[in-house]
Tab-separated table of C-alpha atoms in Angstrom:
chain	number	residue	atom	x	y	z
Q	263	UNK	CA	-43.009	3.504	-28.118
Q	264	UNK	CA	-39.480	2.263	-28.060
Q	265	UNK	CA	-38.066	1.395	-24.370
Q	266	UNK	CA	-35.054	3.030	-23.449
Q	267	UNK	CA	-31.917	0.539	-22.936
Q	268	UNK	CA	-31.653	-0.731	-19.120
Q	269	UNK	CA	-29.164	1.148	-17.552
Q	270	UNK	CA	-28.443	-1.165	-15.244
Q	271	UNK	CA	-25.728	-3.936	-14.657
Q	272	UNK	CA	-25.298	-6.736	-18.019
Q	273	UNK	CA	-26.789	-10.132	-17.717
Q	274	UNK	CA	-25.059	-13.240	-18.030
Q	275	UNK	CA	-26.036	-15.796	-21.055
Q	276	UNK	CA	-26.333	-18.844	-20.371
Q	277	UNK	CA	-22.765	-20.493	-21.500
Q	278	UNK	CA	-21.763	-17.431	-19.303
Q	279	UNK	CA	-23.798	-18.527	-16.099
Q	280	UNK	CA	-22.385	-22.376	-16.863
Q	281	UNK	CA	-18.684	-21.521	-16.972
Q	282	UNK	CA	-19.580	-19.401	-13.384
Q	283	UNK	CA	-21.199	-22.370	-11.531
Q	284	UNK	CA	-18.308	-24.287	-12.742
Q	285	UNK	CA	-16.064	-22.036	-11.962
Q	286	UNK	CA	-17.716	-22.480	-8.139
Q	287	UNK	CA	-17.346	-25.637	-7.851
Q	288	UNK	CA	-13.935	-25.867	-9.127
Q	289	UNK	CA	-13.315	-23.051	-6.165
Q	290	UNK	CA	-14.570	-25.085	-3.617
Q	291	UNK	CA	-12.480	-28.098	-4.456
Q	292	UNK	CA	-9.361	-25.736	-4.851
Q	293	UNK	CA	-9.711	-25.043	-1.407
Q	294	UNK	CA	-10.680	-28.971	0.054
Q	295	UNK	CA	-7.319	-30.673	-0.788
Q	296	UNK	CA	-9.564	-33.774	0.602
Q	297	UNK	CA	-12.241	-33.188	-1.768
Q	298	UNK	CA	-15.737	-32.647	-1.081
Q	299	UNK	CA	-19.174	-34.578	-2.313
Q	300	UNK	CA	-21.918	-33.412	-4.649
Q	301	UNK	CA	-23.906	-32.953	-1.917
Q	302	UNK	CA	-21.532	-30.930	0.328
Q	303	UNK	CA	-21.127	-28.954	-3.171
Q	304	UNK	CA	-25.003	-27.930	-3.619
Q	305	UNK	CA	-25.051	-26.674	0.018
Q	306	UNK	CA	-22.280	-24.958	-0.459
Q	307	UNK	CA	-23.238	-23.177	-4.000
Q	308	UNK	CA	-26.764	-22.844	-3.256
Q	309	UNK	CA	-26.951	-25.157	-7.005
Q	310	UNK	CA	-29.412	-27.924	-6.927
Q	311	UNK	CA	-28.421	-31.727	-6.807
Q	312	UNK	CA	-29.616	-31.853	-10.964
Q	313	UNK	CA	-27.208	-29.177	-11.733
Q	314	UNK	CA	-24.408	-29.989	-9.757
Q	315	UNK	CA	-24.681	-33.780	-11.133
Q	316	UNK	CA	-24.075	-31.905	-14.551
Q	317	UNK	CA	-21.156	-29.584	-13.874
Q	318	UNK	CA	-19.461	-32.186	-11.828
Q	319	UNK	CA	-20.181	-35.123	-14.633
Q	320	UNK	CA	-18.339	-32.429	-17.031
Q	321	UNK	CA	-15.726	-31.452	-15.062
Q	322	UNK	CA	-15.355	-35.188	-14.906
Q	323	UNK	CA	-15.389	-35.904	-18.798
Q	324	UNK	CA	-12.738	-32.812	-19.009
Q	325	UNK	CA	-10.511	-34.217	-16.761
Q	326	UNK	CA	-10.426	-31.189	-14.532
Q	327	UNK	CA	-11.765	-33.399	-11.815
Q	328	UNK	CA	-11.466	-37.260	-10.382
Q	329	UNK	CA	-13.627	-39.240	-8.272
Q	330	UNK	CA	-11.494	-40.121	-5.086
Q	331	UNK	CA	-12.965	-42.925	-2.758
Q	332	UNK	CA	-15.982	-41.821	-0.722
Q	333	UNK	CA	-16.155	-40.216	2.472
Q	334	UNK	CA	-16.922	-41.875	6.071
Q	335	UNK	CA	-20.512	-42.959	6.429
Q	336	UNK	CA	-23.085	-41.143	8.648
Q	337	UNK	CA	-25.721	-43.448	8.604
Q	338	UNK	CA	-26.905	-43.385	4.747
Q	339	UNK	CA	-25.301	-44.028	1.581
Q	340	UNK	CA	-21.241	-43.176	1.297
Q	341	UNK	CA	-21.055	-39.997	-0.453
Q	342	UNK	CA	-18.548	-40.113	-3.422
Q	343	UNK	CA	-15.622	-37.716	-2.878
Q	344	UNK	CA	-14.686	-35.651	-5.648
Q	345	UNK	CA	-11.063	-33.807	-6.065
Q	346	UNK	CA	-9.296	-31.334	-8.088
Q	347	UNK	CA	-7.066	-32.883	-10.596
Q	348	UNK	CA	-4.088	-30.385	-10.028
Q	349	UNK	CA	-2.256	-31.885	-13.092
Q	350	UNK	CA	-4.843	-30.976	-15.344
Q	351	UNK	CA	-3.335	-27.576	-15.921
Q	352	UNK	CA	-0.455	-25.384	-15.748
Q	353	UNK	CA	0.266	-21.774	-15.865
Q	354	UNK	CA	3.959	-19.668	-15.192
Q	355	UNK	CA	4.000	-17.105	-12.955
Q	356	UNK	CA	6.934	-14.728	-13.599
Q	357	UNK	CA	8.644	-11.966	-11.506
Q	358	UNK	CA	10.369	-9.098	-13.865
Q	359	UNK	CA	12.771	-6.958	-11.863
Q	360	UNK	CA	15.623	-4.749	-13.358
Q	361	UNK	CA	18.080	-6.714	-11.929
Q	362	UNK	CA	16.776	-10.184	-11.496
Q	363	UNK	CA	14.089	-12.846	-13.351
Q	364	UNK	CA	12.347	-15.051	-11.585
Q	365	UNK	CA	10.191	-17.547	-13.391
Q	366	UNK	CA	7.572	-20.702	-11.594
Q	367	UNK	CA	5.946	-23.166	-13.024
Q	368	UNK	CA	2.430	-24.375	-10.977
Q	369	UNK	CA	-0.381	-26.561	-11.117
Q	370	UNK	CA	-4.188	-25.796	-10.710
Q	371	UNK	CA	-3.236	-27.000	-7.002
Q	372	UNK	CA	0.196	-24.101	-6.948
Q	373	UNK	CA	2.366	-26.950	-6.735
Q	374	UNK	CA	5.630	-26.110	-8.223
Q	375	UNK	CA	6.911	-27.975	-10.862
Q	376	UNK	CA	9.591	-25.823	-11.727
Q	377	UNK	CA	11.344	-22.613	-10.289
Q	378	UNK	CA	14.354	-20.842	-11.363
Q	379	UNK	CA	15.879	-16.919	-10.593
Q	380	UNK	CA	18.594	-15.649	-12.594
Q	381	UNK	CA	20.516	-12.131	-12.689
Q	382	UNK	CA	19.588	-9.353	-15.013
Q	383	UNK	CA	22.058	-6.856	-16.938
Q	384	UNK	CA	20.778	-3.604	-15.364
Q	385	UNK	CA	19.736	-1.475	-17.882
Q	386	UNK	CA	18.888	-4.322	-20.549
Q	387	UNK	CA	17.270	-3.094	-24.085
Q	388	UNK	CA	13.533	-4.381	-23.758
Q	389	UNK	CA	13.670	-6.810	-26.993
Q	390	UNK	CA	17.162	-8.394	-25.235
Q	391	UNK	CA	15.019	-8.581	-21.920
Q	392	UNK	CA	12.291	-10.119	-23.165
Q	393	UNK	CA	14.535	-12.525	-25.111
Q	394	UNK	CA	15.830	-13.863	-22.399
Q	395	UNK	CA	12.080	-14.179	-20.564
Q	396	UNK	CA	11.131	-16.367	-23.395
Q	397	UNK	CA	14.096	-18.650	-22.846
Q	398	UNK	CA	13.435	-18.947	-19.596
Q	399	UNK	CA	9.452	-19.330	-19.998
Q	400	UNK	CA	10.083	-22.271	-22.761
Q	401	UNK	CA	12.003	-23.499	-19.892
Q	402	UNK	CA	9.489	-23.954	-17.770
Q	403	UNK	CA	7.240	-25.061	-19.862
Q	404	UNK	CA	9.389	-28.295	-20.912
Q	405	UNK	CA	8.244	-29.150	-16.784
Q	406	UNK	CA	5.076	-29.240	-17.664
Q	407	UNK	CA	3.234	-32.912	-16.632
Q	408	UNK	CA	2.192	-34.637	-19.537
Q	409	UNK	CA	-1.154	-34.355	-20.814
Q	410	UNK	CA	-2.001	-30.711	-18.673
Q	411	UNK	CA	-2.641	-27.904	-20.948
Q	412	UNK	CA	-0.840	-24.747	-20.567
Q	413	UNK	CA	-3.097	-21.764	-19.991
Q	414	UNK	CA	-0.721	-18.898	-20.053
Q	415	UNK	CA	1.836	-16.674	-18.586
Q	416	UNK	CA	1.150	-14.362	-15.510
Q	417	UNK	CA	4.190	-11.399	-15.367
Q	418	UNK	CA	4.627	-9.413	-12.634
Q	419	UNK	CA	6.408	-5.975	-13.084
Q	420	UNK	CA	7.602	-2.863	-11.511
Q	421	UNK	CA	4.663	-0.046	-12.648
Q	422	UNK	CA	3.632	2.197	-13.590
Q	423	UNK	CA	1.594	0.535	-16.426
Q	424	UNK	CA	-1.203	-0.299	-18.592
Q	425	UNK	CA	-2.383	-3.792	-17.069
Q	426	UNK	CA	-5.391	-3.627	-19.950
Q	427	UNK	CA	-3.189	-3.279	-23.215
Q	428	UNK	CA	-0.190	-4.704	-21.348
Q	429	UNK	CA	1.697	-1.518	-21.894
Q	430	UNK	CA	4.783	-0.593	-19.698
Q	431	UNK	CA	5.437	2.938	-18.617
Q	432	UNK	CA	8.824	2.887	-16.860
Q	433	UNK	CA	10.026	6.593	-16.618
Q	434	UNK	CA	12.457	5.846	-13.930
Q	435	UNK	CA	16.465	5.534	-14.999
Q	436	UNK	CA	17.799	2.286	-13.881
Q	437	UNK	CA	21.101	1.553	-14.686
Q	438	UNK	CA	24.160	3.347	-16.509
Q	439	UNK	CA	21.918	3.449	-19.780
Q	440	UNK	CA	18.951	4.100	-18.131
Q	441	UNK	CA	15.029	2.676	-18.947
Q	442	UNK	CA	13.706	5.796	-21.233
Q	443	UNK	CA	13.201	2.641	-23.877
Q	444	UNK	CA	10.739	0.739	-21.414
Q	445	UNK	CA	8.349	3.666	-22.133
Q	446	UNK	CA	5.367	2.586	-23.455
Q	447	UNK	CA	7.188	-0.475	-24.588
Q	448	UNK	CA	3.939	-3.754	-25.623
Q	449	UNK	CA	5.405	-6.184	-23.161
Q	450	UNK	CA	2.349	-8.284	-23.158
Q	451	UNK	CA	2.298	-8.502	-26.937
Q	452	UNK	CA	6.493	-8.989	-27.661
Q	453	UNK	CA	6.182	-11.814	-25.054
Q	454	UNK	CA	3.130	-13.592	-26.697
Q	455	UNK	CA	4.843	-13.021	-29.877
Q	456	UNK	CA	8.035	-15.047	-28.713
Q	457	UNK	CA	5.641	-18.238	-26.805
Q	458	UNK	CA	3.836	-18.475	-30.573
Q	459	UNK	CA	0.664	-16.598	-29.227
Q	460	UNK	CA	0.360	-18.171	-25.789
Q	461	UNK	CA	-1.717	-16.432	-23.540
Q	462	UNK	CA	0.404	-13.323	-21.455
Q	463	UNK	CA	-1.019	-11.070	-19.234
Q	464	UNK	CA	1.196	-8.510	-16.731
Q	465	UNK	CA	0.268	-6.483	-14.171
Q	466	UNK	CA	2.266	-4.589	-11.711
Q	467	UNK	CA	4.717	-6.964	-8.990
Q	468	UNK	CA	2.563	-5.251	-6.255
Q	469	UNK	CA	-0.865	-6.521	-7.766
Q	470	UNK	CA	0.353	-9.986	-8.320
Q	471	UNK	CA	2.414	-10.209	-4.697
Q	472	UNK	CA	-1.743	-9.424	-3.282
Q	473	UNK	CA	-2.833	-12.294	-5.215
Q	474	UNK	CA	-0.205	-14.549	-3.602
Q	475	UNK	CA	-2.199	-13.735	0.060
Q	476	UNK	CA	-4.709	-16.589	0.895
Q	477	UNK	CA	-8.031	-14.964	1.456
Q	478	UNK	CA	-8.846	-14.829	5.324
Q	479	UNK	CA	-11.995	-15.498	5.143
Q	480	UNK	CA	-14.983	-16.481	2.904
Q	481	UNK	CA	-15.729	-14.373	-0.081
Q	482	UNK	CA	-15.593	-11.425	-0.619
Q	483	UNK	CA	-12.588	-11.522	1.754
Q	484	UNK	CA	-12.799	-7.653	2.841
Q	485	UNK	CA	-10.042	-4.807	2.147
Q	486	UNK	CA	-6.066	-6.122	1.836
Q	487	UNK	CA	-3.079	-3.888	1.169
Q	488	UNK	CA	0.169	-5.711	0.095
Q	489	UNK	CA	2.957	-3.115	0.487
Q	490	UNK	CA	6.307	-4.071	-1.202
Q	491	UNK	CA	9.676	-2.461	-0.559
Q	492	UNK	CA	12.806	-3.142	-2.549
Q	493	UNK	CA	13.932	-1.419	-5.226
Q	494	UNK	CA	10.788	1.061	-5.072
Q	495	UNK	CA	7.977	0.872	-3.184
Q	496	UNK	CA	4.440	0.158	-3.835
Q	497	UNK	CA	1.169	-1.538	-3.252
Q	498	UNK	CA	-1.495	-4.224	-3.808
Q	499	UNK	CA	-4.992	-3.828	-3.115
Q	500	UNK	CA	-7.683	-6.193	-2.981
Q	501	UNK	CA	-10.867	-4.514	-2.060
Q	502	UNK	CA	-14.044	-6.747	-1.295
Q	503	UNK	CA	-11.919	-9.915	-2.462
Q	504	UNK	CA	-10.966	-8.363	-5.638
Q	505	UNK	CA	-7.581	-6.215	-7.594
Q	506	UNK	CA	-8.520	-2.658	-7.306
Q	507	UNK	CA	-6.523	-1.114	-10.273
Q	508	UNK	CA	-8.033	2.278	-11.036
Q	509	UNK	CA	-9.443	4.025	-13.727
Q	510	UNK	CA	-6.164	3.230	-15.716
Q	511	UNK	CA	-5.045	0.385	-13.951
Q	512	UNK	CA	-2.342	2.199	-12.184
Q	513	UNK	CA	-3.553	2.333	-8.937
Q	514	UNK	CA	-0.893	1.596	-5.800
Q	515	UNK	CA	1.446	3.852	-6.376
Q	516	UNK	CA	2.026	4.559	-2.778
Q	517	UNK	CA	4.974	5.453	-2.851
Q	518	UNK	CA	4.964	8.408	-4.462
Q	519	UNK	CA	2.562	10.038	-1.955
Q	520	UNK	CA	3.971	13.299	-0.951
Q	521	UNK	CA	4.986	13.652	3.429
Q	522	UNK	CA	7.288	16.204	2.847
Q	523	UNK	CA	6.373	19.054	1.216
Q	524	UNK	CA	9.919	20.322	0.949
Q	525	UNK	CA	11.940	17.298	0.760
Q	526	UNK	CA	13.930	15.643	-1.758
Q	527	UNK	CA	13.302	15.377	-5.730
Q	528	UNK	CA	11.834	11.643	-6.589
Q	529	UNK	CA	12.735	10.133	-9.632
Q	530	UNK	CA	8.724	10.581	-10.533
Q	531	UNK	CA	9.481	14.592	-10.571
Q	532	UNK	CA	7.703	15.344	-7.349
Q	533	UNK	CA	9.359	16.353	-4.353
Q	534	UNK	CA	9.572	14.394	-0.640
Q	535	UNK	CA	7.503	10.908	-2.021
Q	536	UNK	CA	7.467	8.210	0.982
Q	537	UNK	CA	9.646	6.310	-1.482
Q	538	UNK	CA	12.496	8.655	-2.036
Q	539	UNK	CA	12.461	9.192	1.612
Q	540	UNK	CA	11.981	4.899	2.467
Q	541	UNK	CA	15.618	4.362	-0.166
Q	542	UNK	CA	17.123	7.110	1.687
Q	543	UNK	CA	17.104	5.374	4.844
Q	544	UNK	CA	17.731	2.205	3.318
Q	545	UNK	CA	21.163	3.047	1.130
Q	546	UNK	CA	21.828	4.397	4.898
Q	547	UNK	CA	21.372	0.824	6.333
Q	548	UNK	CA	18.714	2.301	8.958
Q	549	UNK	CA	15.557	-0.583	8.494
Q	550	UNK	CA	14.180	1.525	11.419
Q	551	UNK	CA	13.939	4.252	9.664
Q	552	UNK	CA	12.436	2.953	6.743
Q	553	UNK	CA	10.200	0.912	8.901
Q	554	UNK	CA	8.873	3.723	10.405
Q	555	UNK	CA	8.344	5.560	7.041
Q	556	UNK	CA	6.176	2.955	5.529
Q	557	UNK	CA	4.183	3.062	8.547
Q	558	UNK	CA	3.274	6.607	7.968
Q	559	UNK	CA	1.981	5.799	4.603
Q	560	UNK	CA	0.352	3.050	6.096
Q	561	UNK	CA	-1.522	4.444	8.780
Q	562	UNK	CA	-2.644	6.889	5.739
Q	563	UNK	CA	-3.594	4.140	3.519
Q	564	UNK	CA	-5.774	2.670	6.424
Q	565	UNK	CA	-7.710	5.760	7.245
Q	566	UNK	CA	-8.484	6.379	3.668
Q	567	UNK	CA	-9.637	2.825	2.715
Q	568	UNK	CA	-10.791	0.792	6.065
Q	569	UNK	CA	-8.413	-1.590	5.079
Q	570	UNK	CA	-8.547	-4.901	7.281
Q	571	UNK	CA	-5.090	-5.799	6.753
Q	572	UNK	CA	-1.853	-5.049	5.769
Q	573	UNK	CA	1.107	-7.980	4.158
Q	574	UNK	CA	4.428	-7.092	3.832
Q	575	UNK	CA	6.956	-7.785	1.531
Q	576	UNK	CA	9.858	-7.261	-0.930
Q	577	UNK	CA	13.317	-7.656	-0.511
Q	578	UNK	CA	14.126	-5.077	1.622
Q	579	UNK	CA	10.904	-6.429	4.438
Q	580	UNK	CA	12.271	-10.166	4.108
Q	581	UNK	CA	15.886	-8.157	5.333
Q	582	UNK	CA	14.388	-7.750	8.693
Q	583	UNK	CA	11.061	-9.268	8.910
Q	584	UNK	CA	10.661	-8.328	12.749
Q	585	UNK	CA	11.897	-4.552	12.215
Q	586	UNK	CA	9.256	-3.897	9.614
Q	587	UNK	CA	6.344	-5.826	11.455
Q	588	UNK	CA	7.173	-3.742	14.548
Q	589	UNK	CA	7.805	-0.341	12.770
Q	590	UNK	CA	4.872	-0.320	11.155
Q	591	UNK	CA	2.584	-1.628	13.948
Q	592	UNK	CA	3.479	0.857	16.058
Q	593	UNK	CA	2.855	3.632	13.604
Q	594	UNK	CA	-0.880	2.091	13.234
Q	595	UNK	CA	-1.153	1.957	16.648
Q	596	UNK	CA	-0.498	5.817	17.393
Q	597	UNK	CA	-1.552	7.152	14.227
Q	598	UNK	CA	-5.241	4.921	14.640
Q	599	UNK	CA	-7.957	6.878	16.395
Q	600	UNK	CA	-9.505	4.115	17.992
Q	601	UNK	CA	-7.171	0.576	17.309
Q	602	UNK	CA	-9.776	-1.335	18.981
Q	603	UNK	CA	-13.008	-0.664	17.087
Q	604	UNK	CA	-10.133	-0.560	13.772
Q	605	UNK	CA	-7.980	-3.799	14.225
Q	606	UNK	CA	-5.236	-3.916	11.774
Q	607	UNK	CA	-3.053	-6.977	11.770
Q	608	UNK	CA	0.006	-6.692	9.985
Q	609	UNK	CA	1.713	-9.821	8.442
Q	610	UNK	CA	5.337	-11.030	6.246
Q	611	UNK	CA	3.964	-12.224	2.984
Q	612	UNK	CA	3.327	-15.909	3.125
Q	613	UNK	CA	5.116	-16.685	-0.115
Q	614	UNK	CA	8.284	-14.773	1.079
Q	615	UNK	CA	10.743	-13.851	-1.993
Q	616	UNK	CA	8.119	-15.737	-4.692
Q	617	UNK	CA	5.226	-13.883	-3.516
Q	618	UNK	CA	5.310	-11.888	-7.024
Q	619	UNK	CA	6.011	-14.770	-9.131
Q	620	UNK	CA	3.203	-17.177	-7.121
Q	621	UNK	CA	0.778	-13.950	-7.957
Q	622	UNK	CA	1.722	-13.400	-11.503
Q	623	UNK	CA	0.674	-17.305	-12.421
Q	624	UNK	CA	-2.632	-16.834	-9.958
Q	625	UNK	CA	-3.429	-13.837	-12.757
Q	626	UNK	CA	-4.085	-16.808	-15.124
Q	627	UNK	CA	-5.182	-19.478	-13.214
Q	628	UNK	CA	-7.609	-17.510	-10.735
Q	629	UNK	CA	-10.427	-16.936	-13.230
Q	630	UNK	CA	-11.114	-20.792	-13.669
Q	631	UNK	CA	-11.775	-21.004	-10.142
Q	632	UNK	CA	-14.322	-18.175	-10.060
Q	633	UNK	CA	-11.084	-15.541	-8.259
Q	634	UNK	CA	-11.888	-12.038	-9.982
Q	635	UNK	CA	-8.798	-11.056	-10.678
């Protein structure tokens, strides 16, 4: 009799399981700039002494870690301390807006070795776009320490889009010539094409802008939403410590949720989105107002997901910090049954104006350090 295939979850083989418990230990030292010892690292993992003594002694022979002095005696033996050799590797973060390129250079520590924003001809042809992203990626790339290997390009970009074939799907006009040739234009593939097939992967600014966000706690970190107003609006969500993209990978589109049934046409087709209404206010000057707006969707986006926290940002937010942190607080608290059994803190992104950029390289480098991205 033949036995049925188990429906359940995959296993792991065993290269699989070693690159993981690497991966955790490499995590752990990410996040101890002082280092840690091999014994603070088995408590820590749950790993025994053995197998840490062989991941570390690789990680070692790889140059992906050093031995750095040893820490203050308790009574026994002074434990070795082991650290994260942030120049082993390097990966560029970029931040692709219609008017403006940012591009970042980091380390496997997010030290910046090289930043640089430039304007963007509004309404750009995609293959002169992504031209001038190359240039500026090669760029970077010449800041790269010597010896560190270069493990890709993160880009983050307005959506909606295919993050898993690295397909855009821009449907919104732009400038005086429009964006009807972003649609369904192989970003991912024209870039790699122009770096001489090095590693790209792009996902939507939003996504990328989340990933930016130190965790607030130990894994799995709980339910984030990073909203980001500027040119549109949209957002990031990390559910139990992780992206949460969707069935097609275009989830976050919050701004085109519909609070007025009646109101004005969107660029998406729809009538009264939250974002048509948010640029309204804006183009008005009224930060109030579009405070208050984003709130609402907010306060919606809470009740729907539990989130346990909610990061601001985009251009528009790091306008008037203190109106948006205010606006939307206040919404929470009178649209939130009961704000003291549901806490909500609301928070600027950390990384300010790079938080889509700092993201977009954390798409590459956050697998080697065990980050499900």
């Amino acid at each position: 009799m033949t036995t049925p295939p188990h429906p359940g979850p995959s296993g792991t083989n065993l290269a699989g399981l070693r690159d993981h418990n690497a991966a955790l230990v490499l995590g752990l030292l990410r996040a101890a700039p002082h280092g840690g010892s091999r014994v603070e690292l088995a408590t820590r993992t749950g790993l025994t002494p053995q197998a840490i003594g062989k991941i570390t002694a690789r990680l070692l022979a790889d140059g992906m870690i050093v031995e750095a002095g040893q820490a203050a005696s308790t009574g026994g033996k002074p434990r070795t301390l082991l650290q994260l050799r942030a120049e082993a590797g390097c990966a560029v973060g970029v931040h692709l807006e219609r008017d403006e390129l940012t591009v970042l250079l980091v380390d496997l520590a997010g030290r910046q070795h090289h930043l640089h924003t430039r304007p963007l001809e509004d309404g750009s042809a995609p293959a002169d776009t992504v031209s001038v992203v190359a240039g500026e990626v090669r760029r970077a790339l010449a800041a790269t320490p010597p010896g560190a290997r270069l493990l890709g390009v993160g880009v983050g970009t307005r959506g909606p889009l295919d993050h898993a074939a690295g397909i855009l799907h821009w449907f919104t006009p732009a400038g005086p010539r429009g964006s009807s040739d972003w649609h369904h234009y192989p970003l991912r593939d024209e870039l790699a094409a122009r770096l001489d097939g090095l590693p790209v992967i792009v996902d939507k600014d939003t996504n990328t802008a989340a990933l930016a966000e130190p965790p607030a706690g130990p894994p799995p970190g709980g339910g984030l939403a990073y909203v980001h107003l500027a040119a549109g609006l949209g957002a990031g969500l990390l559910l139990d410590g992780a992206l949460h993209r969707g069935t097609r990978t275009n989830a976050g589109e919050f701004g085109h949720q519909t609070v007025q049934v009646d109101g004005p046409p969107c660029a998406c087709g729809n009538h009264g989105c939250l974002e048509v209404l948010c640029l309204a206010e804006l183009r008005r000057g009224d930060h109030a107002a579009a405070a208050r707006l984003v709130g609402v969707g907010v306060a919606n986006l809470v009740r729907l997901l539990d989130i346990d926290r909610v990061v601001l940002g985009g251009r528009a937010v790091l306008a008037a910090p203190d109106t948006y942190l205010d606006g939307v607080t206040a919404q929470l608290k009178a649209r939130i049954p009961d704000p003291d059994w549901q806490p909500v803190p609301v928070t600027v992104s950390t990384a300010g104006r790079l938080a889509v950029a700092v993201g977009a390289a954390e798409l590459v480098l956050g697998p080697l350090f065990g980050r499900r991205t």
